[in-house]
């Protein structure tokens, strides 16, 4: 019989050993570099989806480079002899079971004699006894997972009848019950007359490679789900704020502003880290008799739960204020209410009640910065009331103070996250340093513009609020 020729492919020449050695050296250098970066860069937080995704990608890259290194080594050494055929060239000994080198094997099926010849590596891949005869094409499907047998049959049929190259994957079930994923590439071998004489194939065990790729895909999907959840929580929190909370922008104008009334404006400074809405709030409410309620504060946490808790809190504060509850008693009752509920947790609060007829401000604080009063180009913090109870027990009454005010006075209520990472003292200092621009502003909204220019730049780990009230004539 004339020598076989592969369909549509000229006979190839074996690569020069020096060229392959150079490729192996380059691959190993790259493998070492990637492995070093992996060890230095990958986080170990198992609960973090992004950390798991990064680790899976690094492991996949190292795995693929390791496979490339072994395949180039096999290319340099040449194939092991096919079982049952004498070898005409010196080859490397068969790879040890379980090594990466054993993941590539070859086979040829003679259609004229119905004989099959397998390499030693293929026996290892399929978990077969090397002493057993190689399986024919008709017997081969017995090793394949039942769900993948139609795929293999279609590949072989297209190759033998239509002369199409084979390139596909299927699962094999080894005698010990383990399942491996095999990638098979092959072509028909033609005789001198152009008829198909045999079929040649290379089979590669890609089980570990596919496992690594699945890990990348699963961690990527998990990361995307986490991001989608965070985006959804942010959207719901914003929608809830817009539905039930004061607008986090613009001015707060009361419907009736008589003698001594207030010109109000406020600003919300969102966190620049992440997308979740925080728990800081401000609020203003006109009360019966012409009084005005002003509150600022913060709840611990972020997201939808905090936003819904904020709505509950403001509802309770407004309800108690409408019942003419003084600020000190109001904070005591609010503390008792929140202590008896699972959510939310109060971080701090400031409650003020302005009487325009007497031009006095009654106020109480619960672990919160005192209001700042600006007058005649200077500013100061109001003196805290006596008997202030920070973290008071349920049922306690917070101390309450009163401050006489004049026409043109400016009150600034703020949360302690106004100056990122520096707290209440730094925030008060920065605000008091703006006494000139604030007292020289045209109105409350112009004051907010000054504050926005001062505090609205740079990164902010948490959100913050500021409320400005100017005493009218």
Short mmCIF file of C-alpha atoms in Angstrom, two decimals:
data_model
loop_
_atom_site.label_atom_id
_atom_site.label_comp_id
_atom_site.label_asym_id
_atom_site.label_seq_id
_atom_site.Cartn_x
_atom_site.Cartn_y
_atom_site.Cartn_z
CA UNK A 1 0.00 0.00 0.00
CA UNK A 2 1.38 3.45 -0.85
CA UNK A 3 2.20 5.68 2.10
CA UNK A 4 -0.68 7.58 3.63
CA UNK A 5 -1.16 11.32 3.14
CA UNK A 6 -3.32 13.58 5.29
CA UNK A 7 -6.23 15.17 3.46
CA UNK A 8 -5.56 18.74 2.25
CA UNK A 9 -2.27 18.99 4.17
CA UNK A 10 1.31 18.59 3.01
CA UNK A 11 3.73 16.53 5.02
CA UNK A 12 5.29 18.66 7.78
CA UNK A 13 8.87 18.76 8.90
CA UNK A 14 9.81 18.19 12.54
CA UNK A 15 10.78 21.40 14.32
CA UNK A 16 14.40 22.11 15.05
CA UNK A 17 15.29 21.22 18.63
CA UNK A 18 16.97 24.56 19.30
CA UNK A 19 13.87 26.49 18.20
CA UNK A 20 11.61 24.50 20.51
CA UNK A 21 14.11 24.88 23.37
CA UNK A 22 13.95 28.65 22.92
CA UNK A 23 10.14 28.57 23.07
CA UNK A 24 10.29 26.44 26.21
CA UNK A 25 12.65 28.91 27.88
CA UNK A 26 10.39 31.86 27.01
CA UNK A 27 7.34 30.01 28.28
CA UNK A 28 9.00 29.12 31.58
CA UNK A 29 10.17 32.71 32.13
CA UNK A 30 6.63 33.98 31.50
CA UNK A 31 5.21 31.27 33.76
CA UNK A 32 7.55 32.34 36.57
CA UNK A 33 6.63 36.01 36.12
CA UNK A 34 2.89 35.30 36.15
CA UNK A 35 3.18 33.06 39.20
CA UNK A 36 5.18 35.74 41.05
CA UNK A 37 2.57 38.41 40.27
CA UNK A 38 -0.16 36.02 41.37
CA UNK A 39 1.48 35.43 44.74
CA UNK A 40 1.99 39.17 45.34
CA UNK A 41 -1.30 40.51 44.03
CA UNK A 42 -4.11 38.08 44.76
CA UNK A 43 -6.17 38.80 47.90
CA UNK A 44 -7.19 35.94 50.14
CA UNK A 45 -10.65 37.12 51.17
CA UNK A 46 -12.81 34.12 50.30
CA UNK A 47 -15.99 36.15 50.85
CA UNK A 48 -15.01 38.79 48.27
CA UNK A 49 -16.29 37.89 44.75
CA UNK A 50 -13.69 40.09 43.03
CA UNK A 51 -10.88 38.42 44.98
CA UNK A 52 -12.12 34.95 43.96
CA UNK A 53 -12.44 36.06 40.32
CA UNK A 54 -8.86 37.43 40.27
CA UNK A 55 -7.47 34.28 41.84
CA UNK A 56 -9.32 32.07 39.34
CA UNK A 57 -7.95 34.08 36.40
CA UNK A 58 -4.39 33.83 37.70
CA UNK A 59 -4.76 30.08 38.24
CA UNK A 60 -6.13 29.67 34.71
CA UNK A 61 -3.20 31.60 33.23
CA UNK A 62 -0.66 29.55 35.21
CA UNK A 63 -2.44 26.34 34.24
CA UNK A 64 -2.42 27.20 30.53
CA UNK A 65 1.24 28.22 30.58
CA UNK A 66 2.11 24.99 32.41
CA UNK A 67 0.28 23.00 29.76
CA UNK A 68 2.09 24.93 27.02
CA UNK A 69 5.43 24.15 28.64
CA UNK A 70 4.65 20.41 28.79
CA UNK A 71 3.32 20.31 25.24
CA UNK A 72 6.44 22.01 23.89
CA UNK A 73 8.54 19.49 25.83
CA UNK A 74 6.55 16.66 24.23
CA UNK A 75 7.02 18.28 20.83
CA UNK A 76 10.78 18.40 21.41
CA UNK A 77 11.01 14.77 22.52
CA UNK A 78 8.66 13.42 19.87
CA UNK A 79 5.68 11.08 20.29
CA UNK A 80 5.78 7.78 22.08
CA UNK A 81 5.38 4.81 19.71
CA UNK A 82 1.84 3.78 18.88
CA UNK A 83 0.85 0.57 20.59
CA UNK A 84 1.29 -2.36 18.25
CA UNK A 85 3.51 -0.46 15.76
CA UNK A 86 7.30 -0.47 15.65
CA UNK A 87 8.85 2.94 16.09
CA UNK A 88 11.37 4.16 13.54
CA UNK A 89 12.68 6.98 15.75
CA UNK A 90 14.04 7.42 19.25
CA UNK A 91 11.38 8.81 21.57
CA UNK A 92 11.03 9.86 25.15
CA UNK A 93 9.68 7.27 27.59
CA UNK A 94 5.93 7.39 28.31
CA UNK A 95 4.93 10.05 30.80
CA UNK A 96 4.16 9.13 34.36
CA UNK A 97 0.44 8.72 35.09
CA UNK A 98 -1.15 11.96 36.26
CA UNK A 99 1.56 14.22 34.78
CA UNK A 100 0.66 17.07 32.46
CA UNK A 101 2.60 15.36 29.68
CA UNK A 102 0.18 12.41 29.77
CA UNK A 103 -2.70 14.68 28.81
CA UNK A 104 -2.00 14.44 25.06
CA UNK A 105 -2.28 11.14 23.23
CA UNK A 106 -2.72 10.00 19.63
CA UNK A 107 -4.54 7.26 17.78
CA UNK A 108 -5.05 5.92 14.28
CA UNK A 109 -7.87 3.72 13.01
CA UNK A 110 -7.23 1.70 9.84
CA UNK A 111 -10.47 1.40 7.89
CA UNK A 112 -9.22 -1.41 5.68
CA UNK A 113 -8.10 -3.76 8.45
CA UNK A 114 -10.36 -2.37 11.20
CA UNK A 115 -7.29 -2.16 13.43
CA UNK A 116 -6.68 0.57 15.99
CA UNK A 117 -3.39 1.82 17.36
CA UNK A 118 -3.11 4.07 20.42
CA UNK A 119 -0.19 5.86 22.03
CA UNK A 120 0.73 5.03 25.62
CA UNK A 121 -0.48 8.51 26.65
CA UNK A 122 -3.94 7.84 25.25
CA UNK A 123 -4.27 4.71 27.36
CA UNK A 124 -3.47 6.87 30.42
CA UNK A 125 -5.96 9.56 29.45
CA UNK A 126 -8.78 7.04 29.02
CA UNK A 127 -7.76 4.98 32.05
CA UNK A 128 -7.36 1.83 29.96
CA UNK A 129 -5.01 -1.10 30.61
CA UNK A 130 -2.04 -0.72 28.17
CA UNK A 131 -2.09 -4.48 27.66
CA UNK A 132 -5.68 -4.37 26.37
CA UNK A 133 -6.29 -3.96 22.62
CA UNK A 134 -7.10 -0.47 21.41
CA UNK A 135 -10.78 0.15 20.76
CA UNK A 136 -12.03 0.39 17.19
CA UNK A 137 -14.15 3.30 15.97
CA UNK A 138 -17.28 1.22 16.54
CA UNK A 139 -16.19 0.45 20.12
CA UNK A 140 -15.00 3.94 21.03
CA UNK A 141 -18.48 5.36 21.90
CA UNK A 142 -18.69 2.84 24.75
CA UNK A 143 -16.19 5.04 26.64
CA UNK A 144 -18.07 8.28 25.98
CA UNK A 145 -20.65 9.80 28.30
CA UNK A 146 -24.14 8.93 27.05
CA UNK A 147 -25.07 12.59 26.53
CA UNK A 148 -22.00 13.18 24.35
CA UNK A 149 -22.16 10.04 22.18
CA UNK A 150 -24.21 11.75 19.40
CA UNK A 151 -21.57 14.50 19.21
CA UNK A 152 -18.75 11.97 18.74
CA UNK A 153 -20.74 10.02 16.14
CA UNK A 154 -21.38 13.20 14.13
CA UNK A 155 -17.69 14.19 14.27
CA UNK A 156 -16.49 10.78 13.07
CA UNK A 157 -19.15 10.56 10.34
CA UNK A 158 -18.29 14.00 8.94
CA UNK A 159 -14.61 13.10 8.96
CA UNK A 160 -14.94 9.73 7.20
CA UNK A 161 -17.67 10.54 4.70
CA UNK A 162 -17.19 14.24 3.96
CA UNK A 163 -13.48 14.48 4.72
CA UNK A 164 -13.98 17.21 7.33
CA UNK A 165 -11.36 17.65 10.05
CA UNK A 166 -12.53 16.75 13.56
CA UNK A 167 -12.34 19.35 16.30
CA UNK A 168 -14.56 18.94 19.33
CA UNK A 169 -14.86 17.97 22.97
CA UNK A 170 -16.70 15.22 24.76
CA UNK A 171 -16.67 13.52 28.13
CA UNK A 172 -15.30 10.04 28.69
CA UNK A 173 -16.15 7.77 31.60
CA UNK A 174 -13.08 5.89 32.81
CA UNK A 175 -13.32 2.35 34.21
CA UNK A 176 -12.97 3.71 37.76
CA UNK A 177 -16.07 5.89 37.23
CA UNK A 178 -14.25 9.24 36.95
CA UNK A 179 -15.31 11.56 34.15
CA UNK A 180 -12.75 13.45 32.08
CA UNK A 181 -13.22 16.02 29.33
CA UNK A 182 -11.30 15.23 26.14
CA UNK A 183 -10.60 17.49 23.16
CA UNK A 184 -10.13 15.51 19.94
CA UNK A 185 -8.65 16.85 16.72
CA UNK A 186 -8.24 14.57 13.71
CA UNK A 187 -8.28 14.19 9.95
CA UNK A 188 -8.91 11.45 7.41
CA UNK A 189 -5.79 9.84 5.93
CA UNK A 190 -6.04 9.30 2.17
CA UNK A 191 -4.40 6.62 0.08
CA UNK A 192 -2.78 7.23 -3.30
CA UNK A 193 -6.16 7.08 -5.02
CA UNK A 194 -7.66 9.73 -2.74
CA UNK A 195 -9.83 7.30 -0.82
CA UNK A 196 -10.04 7.40 2.97
CA UNK A 197 -7.73 4.69 4.25
CA UNK A 198 -7.63 5.55 7.92
CA UNK A 199 -8.38 8.27 10.44
CA UNK A 200 -5.78 9.93 12.62
CA UNK A 201 -6.50 11.91 15.79
CA UNK A 202 -4.84 13.64 18.71
CA UNK A 203 -6.74 13.62 22.00
CA UNK A 204 -6.02 15.97 24.87
CA UNK A 205 -7.30 15.79 28.43
CA UNK A 206 -8.65 19.31 29.09
CA UNK A 207 -10.49 18.53 32.32
CA UNK A 208 -8.39 20.78 34.55
CA UNK A 209 -8.34 23.54 31.96
CA UNK A 210 -12.13 23.55 31.70
CA UNK A 211 -12.40 23.44 35.49
CA UNK A 212 -10.24 26.57 35.71
CA UNK A 213 -12.29 28.27 33.00
CA UNK A 214 -15.52 27.41 34.81
CA UNK A 215 -14.08 28.86 38.02
CA UNK A 216 -13.32 32.11 36.18
CA UNK A 217 -16.80 32.19 34.68
CA UNK A 218 -18.53 31.41 37.98
CA UNK A 219 -16.56 33.99 39.95
CA UNK A 220 -17.15 36.57 37.20
CA UNK A 221 -20.87 35.84 37.30
CA UNK A 222 -20.83 36.09 41.09
CA UNK A 223 -19.05 39.43 40.90
CA UNK A 224 -21.56 40.71 38.33
CA UNK A 225 -24.45 39.56 40.53
CA UNK A 226 -22.95 41.37 43.52
CA UNK A 227 -22.56 44.54 41.47
CA UNK A 228 -26.10 44.21 40.14
CA UNK A 229 -27.42 43.79 43.68
CA UNK A 230 -25.48 46.86 44.82
CA UNK A 231 -26.78 48.90 41.87
CA UNK A 232 -30.33 47.73 42.54
CA UNK A 233 -30.06 48.61 46.23
CA UNK A 234 -28.73 52.03 45.32
CA UNK A 235 -31.55 52.65 42.83
CA UNK A 236 -34.20 51.52 45.34
CA UNK A 237 -32.67 53.65 48.07
CA UNK A 238 -32.67 56.71 45.82
CA UNK A 239 -36.26 56.08 44.74
CA UNK A 240 -37.30 55.66 48.36
CA UNK A 241 -35.55 58.88 49.30
CA UNK A 242 -37.27 60.74 46.50
CA UNK A 243 -40.64 59.33 47.58
CA UNK A 244 -40.59 59.90 51.33
CA UNK A 245 -37.62 62.06 52.33
CA UNK A 246 -36.78 65.74 51.83
CA UNK A 247 -35.13 66.50 48.48
CA UNK A 248 -31.34 66.15 48.77
CA UNK A 249 -30.76 69.37 46.82
CA UNK A 250 -31.96 72.92 46.44
CA UNK A 251 -33.57 75.09 49.09
CA UNK A 252 -35.99 74.23 51.87
CA UNK A 253 -38.67 76.91 51.78
CA UNK A 254 -41.48 76.83 54.29
CA UNK A 255 -44.95 77.77 52.99
CA UNK A 256 -45.36 80.66 55.45
CA UNK A 257 -42.48 82.92 56.43
CA UNK A 258 -43.75 85.69 58.70
CA UNK A 259 -41.77 88.14 60.86
CA UNK A 260 -38.64 86.58 62.20
CA UNK A 261 -39.09 83.56 59.92
CA UNK A 262 -36.29 81.42 58.52
CA UNK A 263 -34.59 81.40 55.15
CA UNK A 264 -33.55 77.74 54.74
CA UNK A 265 -31.27 75.79 52.43
CA UNK A 266 -29.48 72.47 52.72
CA UNK A 267 -26.98 70.25 50.95
CA UNK A 268 -26.43 66.49 50.89
CA UNK A 269 -22.86 65.32 50.19
CA UNK A 270 -22.95 61.68 49.00
CA UNK A 271 -20.15 59.20 49.55
CA UNK A 272 -17.73 58.87 46.64
CA UNK A 273 -16.85 55.28 47.63
CA UNK A 274 -19.36 52.73 46.31
CA UNK A 275 -22.93 53.33 45.23
CA UNK A 276 -24.94 52.78 48.40
CA UNK A 277 -26.89 55.64 49.90
CA UNK A 278 -25.80 56.45 53.46
CA UNK A 279 -27.78 57.22 56.59
CA UNK A 280 -27.24 60.98 57.04
CA UNK A 281 -30.33 63.22 56.90
CA UNK A 282 -31.62 66.75 57.35
CA UNK A 283 -35.21 67.91 57.74
CA UNK A 284 -37.23 71.09 58.31
CA UNK A 285 -40.92 71.25 59.26
CA UNK A 286 -43.26 74.17 60.03
CA UNK A 287 -45.15 73.47 63.25
CA UNK A 288 -48.45 74.84 64.60
CA UNK A 289 -48.07 78.29 66.13
CA UNK A 290 -45.38 79.32 63.65
CA UNK A 291 -42.54 77.32 65.22
CA UNK A 292 -40.04 75.52 62.99
CA UNK A 293 -38.46 72.09 63.56
CA UNK A 294 -34.88 71.61 62.31
CA UNK A 295 -33.13 68.23 62.57
CA UNK A 296 -29.96 66.62 61.27
CA UNK A 297 -28.40 63.27 62.16
CA UNK A 298 -27.20 59.93 60.90
CA UNK A 299 -28.08 56.26 61.06
CA UNK A 300 -25.41 53.57 60.92
CA UNK A 301 -25.10 51.58 57.69
CA UNK A 302 -26.03 52.05 54.05
CA UNK A 303 -28.59 50.94 51.50
CA UNK A 304 -32.30 50.28 51.31
CA UNK A 305 -32.67 49.15 54.95
CA UNK A 306 -31.15 52.40 56.22
CA UNK A 307 -33.23 54.52 53.84
CA UNK A 308 -36.47 52.86 54.94
CA UNK A 309 -35.33 53.24 58.58
CA UNK A 310 -34.69 56.91 57.93
CA UNK A 311 -38.24 57.34 56.68
CA UNK A 312 -39.55 55.71 59.86
CA UNK A 313 -37.31 57.88 62.03
CA UNK A 314 -38.33 61.16 60.36
CA UNK A 315 -41.96 60.16 60.62
CA UNK A 316 -41.55 59.58 64.35
CA UNK A 317 -39.65 62.87 64.84
CA UNK A 318 -42.25 64.86 62.94
CA UNK A 319 -45.10 63.19 64.78
CA UNK A 320 -43.64 63.96 68.20
CA UNK A 321 -42.82 67.54 67.17
CA UNK A 322 -46.39 68.12 65.98
CA UNK A 323 -47.51 67.01 69.45
CA UNK A 324 -45.44 69.90 70.86
CA UNK A 325 -42.76 67.63 72.37
CA UNK A 326 -39.69 69.70 73.39
CA UNK A 327 -36.35 68.76 71.72
CA UNK A 328 -34.84 67.11 74.84
CA UNK A 329 -37.89 64.91 75.48
CA UNK A 330 -38.16 64.19 71.75
CA UNK A 331 -34.62 62.77 71.57
CA UNK A 332 -35.24 60.70 74.71
CA UNK A 333 -38.39 59.20 73.20
CA UNK A 334 -36.59 58.62 69.88
CA UNK A 335 -33.78 56.85 71.69
CA UNK A 336 -36.29 54.59 73.45
CA UNK A 337 -38.06 53.86 70.15
CA UNK A 338 -34.86 52.87 68.34
CA UNK A 339 -33.53 50.82 71.26
CA UNK A 340 -36.62 48.63 71.10
CA UNK A 341 -36.38 47.99 67.33
CA UNK A 342 -33.99 45.86 65.27
CA UNK A 343 -33.46 48.55 62.63
CA UNK A 344 -32.25 51.25 62.32
CA UNK A 345 -29.38 52.08 64.69
CA UNK A 346 -29.03 55.76 65.55
CA UNK A 347 -25.55 57.20 65.19
CA UNK A 348 -26.31 60.75 66.34
CA UNK A 349 -29.03 63.38 66.15
CA UNK A 350 -29.57 67.11 66.67
CA UNK A 351 -33.06 68.51 67.25
CA UNK A 352 -33.85 72.26 67.21
CA UNK A 353 -37.12 74.18 67.65
CA UNK A 354 -37.18 77.83 66.58
CA UNK A 355 -39.74 80.27 67.96
CA UNK A 356 -39.96 83.31 65.61
CA UNK A 357 -42.00 85.38 68.07
CA UNK A 358 -39.44 85.10 70.87
CA UNK A 359 -36.51 84.67 68.42
CA UNK A 360 -35.16 81.79 70.50
CA UNK A 361 -33.73 78.41 69.51
CA UNK A 362 -34.38 75.44 71.83
CA UNK A 363 -32.12 72.53 71.01
CA UNK A 364 -30.82 69.18 72.23
CA UNK A 365 -28.13 66.83 70.96
CA UNK A 366 -27.55 63.08 71.10
CA UNK A 367 -23.90 62.41 70.37
CA UNK A 368 -23.98 65.08 67.67
CA UNK A 369 -22.01 68.29 66.93
CA UNK A 370 -23.57 71.44 68.37
CA UNK A 371 -25.07 74.02 65.95
CA UNK A 372 -22.77 76.82 64.79
CA UNK A 373 -23.93 80.44 65.10
CA UNK A 374 -22.50 83.08 62.78
CA UNK A 375 -22.97 86.74 63.62
CA UNK A 376 -21.19 89.96 62.56
CA UNK A 377 -18.50 88.15 60.58
CA UNK A 378 -17.56 85.64 63.29
CA UNK A 379 -18.80 82.19 64.29
CA UNK A 380 -18.94 79.97 67.35
CA UNK A 381 -20.39 76.67 68.48
CA UNK A 382 -23.39 76.92 70.77
CA UNK A 383 -22.74 75.89 74.36
CA UNK A 384 -24.06 72.33 74.89
CA UNK A 385 -26.96 72.01 77.33
CA UNK A 386 -26.29 70.76 80.82
CA UNK A 387 -26.98 67.11 81.51
CA UNK A 388 -26.35 65.93 77.94
CA UNK A 389 -26.55 62.15 78.00
CA UNK A 390 -24.54 60.52 75.22
CA UNK A 391 -25.91 57.05 74.59
CA UNK A 392 -28.64 57.54 77.15
CA UNK A 393 -30.58 54.58 78.45
CA UNK A 394 -34.16 54.01 77.38
CA UNK A 395 -36.58 56.54 78.79
CA UNK A 396 -33.89 59.14 79.63
CA UNK A 397 -34.46 62.82 78.85
CA UNK A 398 -31.69 64.70 77.07
CA UNK A 399 -30.57 68.10 78.28
CA UNK A 400 -31.99 71.09 76.44
CA UNK A 401 -30.56 74.58 75.89
CA UNK A 402 -31.99 77.85 74.58
CA UNK A 403 -30.18 80.44 72.50
CA UNK A 404 -31.47 83.99 71.83
CA UNK A 405 -31.11 84.98 68.17
CA UNK A 406 -31.10 88.23 66.20
CA UNK A 407 -32.12 89.29 62.73
CA UNK A 408 -29.44 88.22 60.25
CA UNK A 409 -28.02 85.48 62.46
CA UNK A 410 -26.95 82.37 60.58
CA UNK A 411 -27.30 78.85 62.00
CA UNK A 412 -25.39 75.92 60.48
CA UNK A 413 -26.38 72.36 61.43
CA UNK A 414 -24.13 69.60 60.06
CA UNK A 415 -23.18 65.95 60.42
CA UNK A 416 -19.67 65.01 61.50
CA UNK A 417 -18.68 63.42 58.17
CA UNK A 418 -18.47 66.81 56.48
CA UNK A 419 -14.66 66.71 56.54
CA UNK A 420 -13.71 63.19 55.35
CA UNK A 421 -11.84 61.04 57.88
CA UNK A 422 -11.30 63.92 60.35
CA UNK A 423 -14.46 64.07 62.43
CA UNK A 424 -16.35 66.72 64.33
CA UNK A 425 -13.48 69.00 65.43
CA UNK A 426 -12.06 69.39 61.94
CA UNK A 427 -15.52 69.96 60.47
CA UNK A 428 -16.30 72.71 62.99
CA UNK A 429 -12.92 74.35 62.40
CA UNK A 430 -13.36 74.41 58.64
CA UNK A 431 -16.88 75.79 58.97
CA UNK A 432 -15.91 78.54 61.43
CA UNK A 433 -13.09 79.56 59.10
CA UNK A 434 -15.78 80.40 56.51
CA UNK A 435 -17.42 83.00 58.78
CA UNK A 436 -16.65 85.87 56.40
CA UNK A 437 -18.09 84.33 53.22
CA UNK A 438 -21.09 82.89 55.07
CA UNK A 439 -22.13 86.08 56.86
CA UNK A 440 -21.56 88.04 53.67
CA UNK A 441 -23.77 85.74 51.56
CA UNK A 442 -27.00 87.10 50.09
CA UNK A 443 -29.23 84.33 51.41
CA UNK A 444 -29.23 80.75 52.72
CA UNK A 445 -28.92 79.30 49.23
CA UNK A 446 -25.80 81.40 48.62
CA UNK A 447 -24.40 80.05 51.90
CA UNK A 448 -24.92 76.52 50.64
CA UNK A 449 -23.01 77.42 47.47
CA UNK A 450 -20.06 78.52 49.64
CA UNK A 451 -20.19 75.23 51.56
CA UNK A 452 -20.49 73.19 48.40
CA UNK A 453 -17.36 74.80 46.97
CA UNK A 454 -15.49 74.13 50.22
CA UNK A 455 -16.60 70.57 50.98
CA UNK A 456 -17.86 69.17 47.68
CA UNK A 457 -14.46 68.23 46.21
CA UNK A 458 -12.33 65.13 46.73
CA UNK A 459 -13.15 61.63 47.90
CA UNK A 460 -15.60 61.09 50.74
CA UNK A 461 -15.79 57.74 52.55
CA UNK A 462 -19.20 58.50 54.07
CA UNK A 463 -22.05 60.85 53.29
CA UNK A 464 -22.75 64.11 55.12
CA UNK A 465 -25.44 66.79 55.43
CA UNK A 466 -25.48 70.50 56.18
CA UNK A 467 -28.53 72.68 56.87
CA UNK A 468 -28.38 76.51 56.86
CA UNK A 469 -31.00 78.78 58.52
CA UNK A 470 -30.84 82.57 58.34
CA UNK A 471 -33.04 84.57 60.76
CA UNK A 472 -35.33 86.95 58.88
CA UNK A 473 -36.34 90.45 59.94
#
